[in-house]
PDB file of C-alpha atoms in Angstrom:
ATOM      1  CA  UNK A 182      13.840 -11.986  -3.556  1.00  0.00           C
ATOM      2  CA  UNK A 183      12.017 -13.812  -6.315  1.00  0.00           C
ATOM      3  CA  UNK A 184       8.792 -12.912  -8.077  1.00  0.00           C
ATOM      4  CA  UNK A 185       5.837 -15.238  -7.705  1.00  0.00           C
ATOM      5  CA  UNK A 186       4.744 -15.097 -11.349  1.00  0.00           C
ATOM      6  CA  UNK A 187       3.015 -18.143 -12.813  1.00  0.00           C
ATOM      7  CA  UNK A 188       3.947 -17.391 -16.449  1.00  0.00           C
ATOM      8  CA  UNK A 189       4.620 -14.317 -18.534  1.00  0.00           C
ATOM      9  CA  UNK A 190       1.360 -14.776 -20.448  1.00  0.00           C
ATOM     10  CA  UNK A 191      -1.149 -11.929 -20.011  1.00  0.00           C
ATOM     11  CA  UNK A 192      -3.869 -14.615 -19.839  1.00  0.00           C
ATOM     12  CA  UNK A 193      -2.231 -16.534 -16.983  1.00  0.00           C
ATOM     13  CA  UNK A 194      -4.570 -17.244 -14.102  1.00  0.00           C
ATOM     14  CA  UNK A 195      -3.894 -15.346 -10.887  1.00  0.00           C
ATOM     15  CA  UNK A 196      -3.055 -17.378  -7.807  1.00  0.00           C
ATOM     16  CA  UNK A 197      -4.832 -16.745  -4.502  1.00  0.00           C
ATOM     17  CA  UNK A 198      -2.764 -14.714  -2.058  1.00  0.00           C
ATOM     18  CA  UNK A 199      -1.191 -16.650   0.833  1.00  0.00           C
ATOM     19  CA  UNK A 200      -3.365 -16.886   3.912  1.00  0.00           C
ATOM     20  CA  UNK A 201      -0.942 -18.352   6.471  1.00  0.00           C
ATOM     21  CA  UNK A 202       0.005 -15.047   8.076  1.00  0.00           C
ATOM     22  CA  UNK A 203      -1.323 -12.875  10.908  1.00  0.00           C
ATOM     23  CA  UNK A 204       0.356  -9.432  10.713  1.00  0.00           C
ATOM     24  CA  UNK A 205       0.800  -7.140   7.720  1.00  0.00           C
ATOM     25  CA  UNK A 206       2.268  -3.682   7.257  1.00  0.00           C
ATOM     26  CA  UNK A 207       1.255  -1.451   4.339  1.00  0.00           C
ATOM     27  CA  UNK A 208       3.810   1.189   3.310  1.00  0.00           C
ATOM     28  CA  UNK A 209       2.832   3.708   0.612  1.00  0.00           C
ATOM     29  CA  UNK A 210       3.626   7.251  -0.440  1.00  0.00           C
ATOM     30  CA  UNK A 211       0.400   9.220   0.013  1.00  0.00           C
ATOM     31  CA  UNK A 212      -3.001   9.353   1.682  1.00  0.00           C
ATOM     32  CA  UNK A 213      -5.454   7.622  -0.707  1.00  0.00           C
ATOM     33  CA  UNK A 214      -2.832   5.251  -2.232  1.00  0.00           C
ATOM     34  CA  UNK A 215      -4.223   2.272  -0.337  1.00  0.00           C
ATOM     35  CA  UNK A 216      -7.824   3.293  -0.907  1.00  0.00           C
ATOM     36  CA  UNK A 217      -7.294   3.392  -4.660  1.00  0.00           C
ATOM     37  CA  UNK A 218      -5.060   0.334  -4.526  1.00  0.00           C
ATOM     38  CA  UNK A 219      -6.129  -2.460  -2.198  1.00  0.00           C
ATOM     39  CA  UNK A 220      -8.498  -1.463   0.614  1.00  0.00           C
ATOM     40  CA  UNK A 221     -11.065  -4.133  -0.341  1.00  0.00           C
ATOM     41  CA  UNK A 222      -8.413  -6.763   0.337  1.00  0.00           C
ATOM     42  CA  UNK A 223      -7.421  -5.064   3.602  1.00  0.00           C
ATOM     43  CA  UNK A 224     -11.057  -5.044   4.754  1.00  0.00           C
ATOM     44  CA  UNK A 225     -11.493  -8.746   4.028  1.00  0.00           C
ATOM     45  CA  UNK A 226      -8.239  -9.643   5.779  1.00  0.00           C
ATOM     46  CA  UNK A 227      -9.247  -7.715   8.890  1.00  0.00           C
ATOM     47  CA  UNK A 228     -12.632  -9.462   8.829  1.00  0.00           C
ATOM     48  CA  UNK A 229     -10.627 -12.688   9.081  1.00  0.00           C
ATOM     49  CA  UNK A 230      -8.917 -11.456  12.255  1.00  0.00           C
ATOM     50  CA  UNK A 231      -5.595 -10.338  10.815  1.00  0.00           C
ATOM     51  CA  UNK A 232      -3.692  -7.275  12.031  1.00  0.00           C
ATOM     52  CA  UNK A 233      -2.707  -4.553   9.554  1.00  0.00           C
ATOM     53  CA  UNK A 234      -0.989  -1.217  10.143  1.00  0.00           C
ATOM     54  CA  UNK A 235      -0.489   1.655   7.711  1.00  0.00           C
ATOM     55  CA  UNK A 236       2.684   3.711   7.248  1.00  0.00           C
ATOM     56  CA  UNK A 237       2.648   6.656   4.823  1.00  0.00           C
ATOM     57  CA  UNK A 238       5.794   8.383   3.623  1.00  0.00           C
ATOM     58  CA  UNK A 239       4.045  11.769   3.301  1.00  0.00           C
ATOM     59  CA  UNK A 240       0.899  13.542   4.448  1.00  0.00           C
ATOM     60  CA  UNK A 241      -0.127  14.292   0.859  1.00  0.00           C
ATOM     61  CA  UNK A 242       0.357  17.993   1.372  1.00  0.00           C
ATOM     62  CA  UNK A 243       1.116  18.722  -2.294  1.00  0.00           C
ATOM     63  CA  UNK A 244      -1.817  16.758  -3.658  1.00  0.00           C
ATOM     64  CA  UNK A 245      -4.559  19.414  -3.942  1.00  0.00           C
ATOM     65  CA  UNK A 246      -3.864  22.349  -6.224  1.00  0.00           C
ATOM     66  CA  UNK A 247      -6.399  24.632  -4.541  1.00  0.00           C
ATOM     67  CA  UNK A 248      -5.031  24.098  -1.015  1.00  0.00           C
ATOM     68  CA  UNK A 249      -1.651  25.235   0.281  1.00  0.00           C
ATOM     69  CA  UNK A 250       0.464  22.438   1.769  1.00  0.00           C
ATOM     70  CA  UNK A 251       0.145  23.822   5.306  1.00  0.00           C
ATOM     71  CA  UNK A 252      -3.631  23.408   5.057  1.00  0.00           C
ATOM     72  CA  UNK A 253      -3.757  20.297   2.892  1.00  0.00           C
ATOM     73  CA  UNK A 254      -1.377  18.193   4.989  1.00  0.00           C
ATOM     74  CA  UNK A 255      -3.404  18.134   8.238  1.00  0.00           C
ATOM     75  CA  UNK A 256      -6.663  17.761   6.312  1.00  0.00           C
ATOM     76  CA  UNK A 257      -5.402  14.807   4.308  1.00  0.00           C
ATOM     77  CA  UNK A 258      -4.013  13.197   7.461  1.00  0.00           C
ATOM     78  CA  UNK A 259      -7.467  13.393   9.054  1.00  0.00           C
ATOM     79  CA  UNK A 260      -9.076  11.938   5.930  1.00  0.00           C
ATOM     80  CA  UNK A 261      -6.517   9.122   5.884  1.00  0.00           C
ATOM     81  CA  UNK A 262      -7.181   8.180   9.499  1.00  0.00           C
ATOM     82  CA  UNK A 263     -10.927   8.104   8.779  1.00  0.00           C
ATOM     83  CA  UNK A 264     -10.416   6.014   5.650  1.00  0.00           C
ATOM     84  CA  UNK A 265      -8.252   3.531   7.554  1.00  0.00           C
ATOM     85  CA  UNK A 266     -10.898   3.232  10.280  1.00  0.00           C
ATOM     86  CA  UNK A 267     -13.520   2.440   7.634  1.00  0.00           C
ATOM     87  CA  UNK A 268     -11.743  -0.852   6.859  1.00  0.00           C
ATOM     88  CA  UNK A 269     -10.795  -1.582  10.472  1.00  0.00           C
ATOM     89  CA  UNK A 270      -7.226  -0.247  10.564  1.00  0.00           C
ATOM     90  CA  UNK A 271      -6.446   1.679  13.741  1.00  0.00           C
ATOM     91  CA  UNK A 272      -2.684   2.250  13.408  1.00  0.00           C
ATOM     92  CA  UNK A 273      -1.674   4.943  10.900  1.00  0.00           C
ATOM     93  CA  UNK A 274       1.804   6.464  10.962  1.00  0.00           C
ATOM     94  CA  UNK A 275       3.460   9.184   8.844  1.00  0.00           C
ATOM     95  CA  UNK A 276       7.171   9.386   8.041  1.00  0.00           C
ATOM     96  CA  UNK A 277       7.034  13.069   6.997  1.00  0.00           C
ATOM     97  CA  UNK A 278       8.970  12.870   3.763  1.00  0.00           C
ATOM     98  CA  UNK A 279       8.018  15.718   1.406  1.00  0.00           C
ATOM     99  CA  UNK A 280       5.107  15.009  -0.890  1.00  0.00           C
ATOM    100  CA  UNK A 281       6.106  15.069  -4.539  1.00  0.00           C
ATOM    101  CA  UNK A 282       9.852  15.001  -3.866  1.00  0.00           C
ATOM    102  CA  UNK A 283      10.417  11.695  -2.071  1.00  0.00           C
ATOM    103  CA  UNK A 284      13.923  10.478  -2.791  1.00  0.00           C
ATOM    104  CA  UNK A 285      14.834   6.819  -3.016  1.00  0.00           C
ATOM    105  CA  UNK A 286      17.889   6.304  -0.840  1.00  0.00           C
ATOM    106  CA  UNK A 287      19.305   5.463   2.557  1.00  0.00           C
ATOM    107  CA  UNK A 288      17.035   7.768   4.565  1.00  0.00           C
ATOM    108  CA  UNK A 289      13.866   6.286   3.076  1.00  0.00           C
ATOM    109  CA  UNK A 290      15.127   2.706   3.388  1.00  0.00           C
ATOM    110  CA  UNK A 291      16.051   3.344   7.023  1.00  0.00           C
ATOM    111  CA  UNK A 292      12.651   4.807   7.866  1.00  0.00           C
ATOM    112  CA  UNK A 293      10.802   1.892   6.277  1.00  0.00           C
ATOM    113  CA  UNK A 294      13.153  -0.682   7.838  1.00  0.00           C
ATOM    114  CA  UNK A 295      12.452   0.930  11.213  1.00  0.00           C
ATOM    115  CA  UNK A 296       8.712   0.609  10.603  1.00  0.00           C
ATOM    116  CA  UNK A 297       9.142  -3.056   9.661  1.00  0.00           C
ATOM    117  CA  UNK A 298      11.128  -3.703  12.838  1.00  0.00           C
ATOM    118  CA  UNK A 299       8.510  -1.827  14.871  1.00  0.00           C
ATOM    119  CA  UNK A 300       5.484  -3.702  13.484  1.00  0.00           C
ATOM    120  CA  UNK A 301       7.170  -7.060  12.687  1.00  0.00           C
ATOM    121  CA  UNK A 302       4.900  -8.134   9.807  1.00  0.00           C
ATOM    122  CA  UNK A 303       4.915 -11.361   7.868  1.00  0.00           C
ATOM    123  CA  UNK A 304       3.386  -9.622   4.836  1.00  0.00           C
ATOM    124  CA  UNK A 305       4.641  -6.239   3.623  1.00  0.00           C
ATOM    125  CA  UNK A 306       2.308  -4.377   1.248  1.00  0.00           C
ATOM    126  CA  UNK A 307       3.325  -1.501  -1.007  1.00  0.00           C
ATOM    127  CA  UNK A 308       2.228   0.199  -4.224  1.00  0.00           C
ATOM    128  CA  UNK A 309       3.412  -0.139  -7.819  1.00  0.00           C
ATOM    129  CA  UNK A 310       7.160   0.535  -8.034  1.00  0.00           C
ATOM    130  CA  UNK A 311       7.375   0.118 -11.813  1.00  0.00           C
ATOM    131  CA  UNK A 312       7.960   3.061 -14.155  1.00  0.00           C
ATOM    132  CA  UNK A 313       4.461   2.811 -15.667  1.00  0.00           C
ATOM    133  CA  UNK A 314       1.010   1.490 -14.822  1.00  0.00           C
ATOM    134  CA  UNK A 315       1.336  -0.899 -17.766  1.00  0.00           C
ATOM    135  CA  UNK A 316      -0.772   1.006 -20.284  1.00  0.00           C
ATOM    136  CA  UNK A 317       1.438   3.886 -21.340  1.00  0.00           C
ATOM    137  CA  UNK A 318       0.592   5.853 -18.189  1.00  0.00           C
ATOM    138  CA  UNK A 319       3.720   7.066 -16.413  1.00  0.00           C
ATOM    139  CA  UNK A 320       3.983   6.343 -12.697  1.00  0.00           C
ATOM    140  CA  UNK A 321       4.942   9.101 -10.234  1.00  0.00           C
ATOM    141  CA  UNK A 322       8.435   9.288  -8.712  1.00  0.00           C
ATOM    142  CA  UNK A 323       6.968   9.064  -5.193  1.00  0.00           C
ATOM    143  CA  UNK A 324       5.318   5.701  -5.888  1.00  0.00           C
ATOM    144  CA  UNK A 325       8.432   4.334  -7.553  1.00  0.00           C
ATOM    145  CA  UNK A 326      10.721   5.464  -4.725  1.00  0.00           C
ATOM    146  CA  UNK A 327       8.560   4.143  -1.892  1.00  0.00           C
ATOM    147  CA  UNK A 328       7.813   0.852  -3.633  1.00  0.00           C
ATOM    148  CA  UNK A 329      11.480   0.188  -4.363  1.00  0.00           C
ATOM    149  CA  UNK A 330      12.508   1.179  -0.845  1.00  0.00           C
ATOM    150  CA  UNK A 331       9.876  -1.102   0.693  1.00  0.00           C
ATOM    151  CA  UNK A 332      11.168  -4.060  -1.325  1.00  0.00           C
ATOM    152  CA  UNK A 333      14.696  -3.319  -0.114  1.00  0.00           C
ATOM    153  CA  UNK A 334      13.673  -2.584   3.480  1.00  0.00           C
ATOM    154  CA  UNK A 335      12.113  -6.043   3.826  1.00  0.00           C
ATOM    155  CA  UNK A 336      15.669  -7.391   3.822  1.00  0.00           C
ATOM    156  CA  UNK A 337      17.271  -4.380   5.529  1.00  0.00           C
ATOM    157  CA  UNK A 338      15.050  -4.876   8.574  1.00  0.00           C
ATOM    158  CA  UNK A 339      16.462  -8.345   9.206  1.00  0.00           C
ATOM    159  CA  UNK A 340      20.157  -7.502   8.912  1.00  0.00           C
ATOM    160  CA  UNK A 341      21.651  -6.282  12.168  1.00  0.00           C
ATOM    161  CA  UNK A 342      24.638  -4.750  10.351  1.00  0.00           C
ATOM    162  CA  UNK A 343      22.432  -2.498   8.186  1.00  0.00           C
ATOM    163  CA  UNK A 344      21.169   0.526  10.132  1.00  0.00           C
ATOM    164  CA  UNK A 345      22.658  -0.685  13.459  1.00  0.00           C
ATOM    165  CA  UNK A 346      21.556   2.630  14.967  1.00  0.00           C
ATOM    166  CA  UNK A 347      17.998   1.282  14.987  1.00  0.00           C
ATOM    167  CA  UNK A 348      18.991  -1.140  17.739  1.00  0.00           C
ATOM    168  CA  UNK A 349      19.772   1.878  19.917  1.00  0.00           C
ATOM    169  CA  UNK A 350      16.094   2.789  19.522  1.00  0.00           C
ATOM    170  CA  UNK A 351      15.203  -0.713  20.774  1.00  0.00           C
ATOM    171  CA  UNK A 352      14.154  -1.763  17.274  1.00  0.00           C
ATOM    172  CA  UNK A 353      15.480  -5.292  17.080  1.00  0.00           C
ATOM    173  CA  UNK A 354      16.127  -6.878  13.658  1.00  0.00           C
ATOM    174  CA  UNK A 355      13.113  -8.580  12.092  1.00  0.00           C
ATOM    175  CA  UNK A 356      13.703 -11.183   9.436  1.00  0.00           C
ATOM    176  CA  UNK A 357      10.114 -12.397   9.448  1.00  0.00           C
ATOM    177  CA  UNK A 358       8.824 -10.721   6.262  1.00  0.00           C
ATOM    178  CA  UNK A 359       7.874 -13.690   4.087  1.00  0.00           C
ATOM    179  CA  UNK A 360       6.314 -11.797   1.190  1.00  0.00           C
ATOM    180  CA  UNK A 361       6.141  -8.317  -0.298  1.00  0.00           C
ATOM    181  CA  UNK A 362       2.853  -7.697  -2.133  1.00  0.00           C
ATOM    182  CA  UNK A 363       2.865  -4.878  -4.697  1.00  0.00           C
ATOM    183  CA  UNK A 364      -0.644  -3.522  -5.223  1.00  0.00           C
ATOM    184  CA  UNK A 365      -1.681  -2.156  -8.631  1.00  0.00           C
ATOM    185  CA  UNK A 366       1.381  -3.635 -10.304  1.00  0.00           C
ATOM    186  CA  UNK A 367       1.130  -3.913 -14.093  1.00  0.00           C
ATOM    187  CA  UNK A 368       2.476  -7.466 -13.658  1.00  0.00           C
ATOM    188  CA  UNK A 369       0.069  -9.070 -11.165  1.00  0.00           C
ATOM    189  CA  UNK A 370       0.618 -12.660 -10.122  1.00  0.00           C
ATOM    190  CA  UNK A 371      -1.828 -13.109  -7.216  1.00  0.00           C
ATOM    191  CA  UNK A 372      -5.236 -11.825  -6.163  1.00  0.00           C
ATOM    192  CA  UNK A 373      -7.784 -11.563  -3.347  1.00  0.00           C
ATOM    193  CA  UNK A 374     -11.534 -11.667  -3.870  1.00  0.00           C
ATOM    194  CA  UNK A 375     -12.847  -8.133  -3.554  1.00  0.00           C
ATOM    195  CA  UNK A 376     -16.543  -8.779  -2.913  1.00  0.00           C
ATOM    196  CA  UNK A 377     -16.413  -9.188   0.880  1.00  0.00           C
ATOM    197  CA  UNK A 378     -14.578  -5.912   1.428  1.00  0.00           C
ATOM    198  CA  UNK A 379     -15.956  -3.857  -1.441  1.00  0.00           C
ATOM    199  CA  UNK A 380     -18.556  -1.825   0.460  1.00  0.00           C
ATOM    200  CA  UNK A 381     -16.029  -0.945   3.146  1.00  0.00           C
ATOM    201  CA  UNK A 382     -13.556  -0.035   0.417  1.00  0.00           C
ATOM    202  CA  UNK A 383     -16.061   2.366  -1.159  1.00  0.00           C
ATOM    203  CA  UNK A 384     -16.684   3.986   2.237  1.00  0.00           C
ATOM    204  CA  UNK A 385     -12.939   4.162   2.825  1.00  0.00           C
ATOM    205  CA  UNK A 386     -12.227   5.907  -0.482  1.00  0.00           C
ATOM    206  CA  UNK A 387     -15.099   8.310   0.205  1.00  0.00           C
ATOM    207  CA  UNK A 388     -13.281   9.593   3.294  1.00  0.00           C
ATOM    208  CA  UNK A 389     -10.900  11.339   0.875  1.00  0.00           C
ATOM    209  CA  UNK A 390     -13.762  13.588  -0.126  1.00  0.00           C
ATOM    210  CA  UNK A 391     -11.729  16.786  -0.403  1.00  0.00           C
ATOM    211  CA  UNK A 392      -9.253  15.106  -2.731  1.00  0.00           C
ATOM    212  CA  UNK A 393     -11.990  13.496  -4.832  1.00  0.00           C
ATOM    213  CA  UNK A 394     -13.896  16.776  -5.177  1.00  0.00           C
ATOM    214  CA  UNK A 395     -10.702  18.480  -6.377  1.00  0.00           C
ATOM    215  CA  UNK A 396     -10.050  15.649  -8.822  1.00  0.00           C
ATOM    216  CA  UNK A 397     -13.489  15.148 -10.380  1.00  0.00           C
ATOM    217  CA  UNK A 398     -16.817  16.883 -10.933  1.00  0.00           C
ATOM    218  CA  UNK A 399     -18.585  13.539 -10.499  1.00  0.00           C
ATOM    219  CA  UNK A 400     -20.598  12.878  -7.341  1.00  0.00           C
ATOM    220  CA  UNK A 401     -18.009  11.489  -4.875  1.00  0.00           C
ATOM    221  CA  UNK A 402     -19.977   8.334  -4.004  1.00  0.00           C
ATOM    222  CA  UNK A 403     -20.657   7.601  -7.670  1.00  0.00           C
ATOM    223  CA  UNK A 404     -16.985   8.222  -8.440  1.00  0.00           C
ATOM    224  CA  UNK A 405     -15.702   5.973  -5.643  1.00  0.00           C
ATOM    225  CA  UNK A 406     -18.037   3.105  -6.461  1.00  0.00           C
ATOM    226  CA  UNK A 407     -17.394   3.310 -10.200  1.00  0.00           C
ATOM    227  CA  UNK A 408     -13.628   3.424  -9.759  1.00  0.00           C
ATOM    228  CA  UNK A 409     -13.512   0.428  -7.424  1.00  0.00           C
ATOM    229  CA  UNK A 410     -15.978  -1.621  -9.452  1.00  0.00           C
ATOM    230  CA  UNK A 411     -13.907  -0.986 -12.574  1.00  0.00           C
ATOM    231  CA  UNK A 412     -10.551  -1.675 -10.948  1.00  0.00           C
ATOM    232  CA  UNK A 413     -11.638  -4.882  -9.200  1.00  0.00           C
ATOM    233  CA  UNK A 414     -13.346  -6.120 -12.347  1.00  0.00           C
ATOM    234  CA  UNK A 415     -10.362  -5.519 -14.618  1.00  0.00           C
ATOM    235  CA  UNK A 416      -8.677  -8.856 -13.904  1.00  0.00           C
ATOM    236  CA  UNK A 417     -11.714 -10.930 -12.902  1.00  0.00           C
ATOM    237  CA  UNK A 418     -11.387 -13.164 -15.978  1.00  0.00           C
ATOM    238  CA  UNK A 419      -8.022 -14.296 -14.626  1.00  0.00           C
ATOM    239  CA  UNK A 420      -9.464 -15.083 -11.177  1.00  0.00           C
ATOM    240  CA  UNK A 421     -12.442 -17.321 -11.763  1.00  0.00           C
ATOM    241  CA  UNK A 422     -14.723 -14.468 -12.812  1.00  0.00           C
ATOM    242  CA  UNK A 423     -14.601 -12.934  -9.329  1.00  0.00           C
ATOM    243  CA  UNK A 424     -13.889  -9.237  -8.666  1.00  0.00           C
ATOM    244  CA  UNK A 425     -10.302  -9.126  -7.506  1.00  0.00           C
ATOM    245  CA  UNK A 426      -7.659  -6.973  -5.879  1.00  0.00           C
ATOM    246  CA  UNK A 427      -4.421  -7.918  -7.619  1.00  0.00           C
ATOM    247  CA  UNK A 428      -0.826  -7.979  -6.426  1.00  0.00           C
ATOM    248  CA  UNK A 429       2.600  -8.798  -7.747  1.00  0.00           C
ATOM    249  CA  UNK A 430       3.905 -11.071  -5.011  1.00  0.00           C
ATOM    250  CA  UNK A 431       7.576 -11.414  -4.134  1.00  0.00           C
ATOM    251  CA  UNK A 432       8.657 -14.221  -1.800  1.00  0.00           C
ATOM    252  CA  UNK A 433      11.644 -13.999   0.520  1.00  0.00           C
TER     253      UNK A 433
END
């Protein structure tokens, strides 16, 4: 798999994301990862008639300090399904790995490869798998593990000799993943205009109201709008001055 970087210069212009695909699968660690990461792009893609499904490694049960996991998990699942619906995504699946202690390894690769075989996407989306967010802010082990496993599972899903037990579940090999797009990477190479999907993205992030209220004293709608305006504006100078959702794109 090769990265789609234009140059190593921080001022390099971002390329538009490929558009010659129909199905995508987004695989991330937690509820809210996609809403913080790339939901404006998802909304615009669905407006164009593309199909996108979500797969989450956990239910986010360890994400709210004031709620015990047994209470937080079902609540965050409900919020995630509502947030997906806000951008037009109807398929949301959970792999039930433990929040906060996801381990990179065979089990995770197998589960993601199974999801790829099940949904048969051309574009696989995941979250930043690098050790940091690029500004001295350490990434979490869950994000790193799921991102790395998704990159590996794109190839695993197409090899009939890796995880042959999946065939017994009628999950035939799928070698049709053409790209893996890493949202919120500190090394973005490509972008999607955020303006068409921005209002849906704000509404989608707002569905995680319990999480936002535990995270910030700011009014949730003000918080969601400010965060997404800031994040989509961060790289606009590299994308023709347009608000942008950025990705590090790997081609297969």
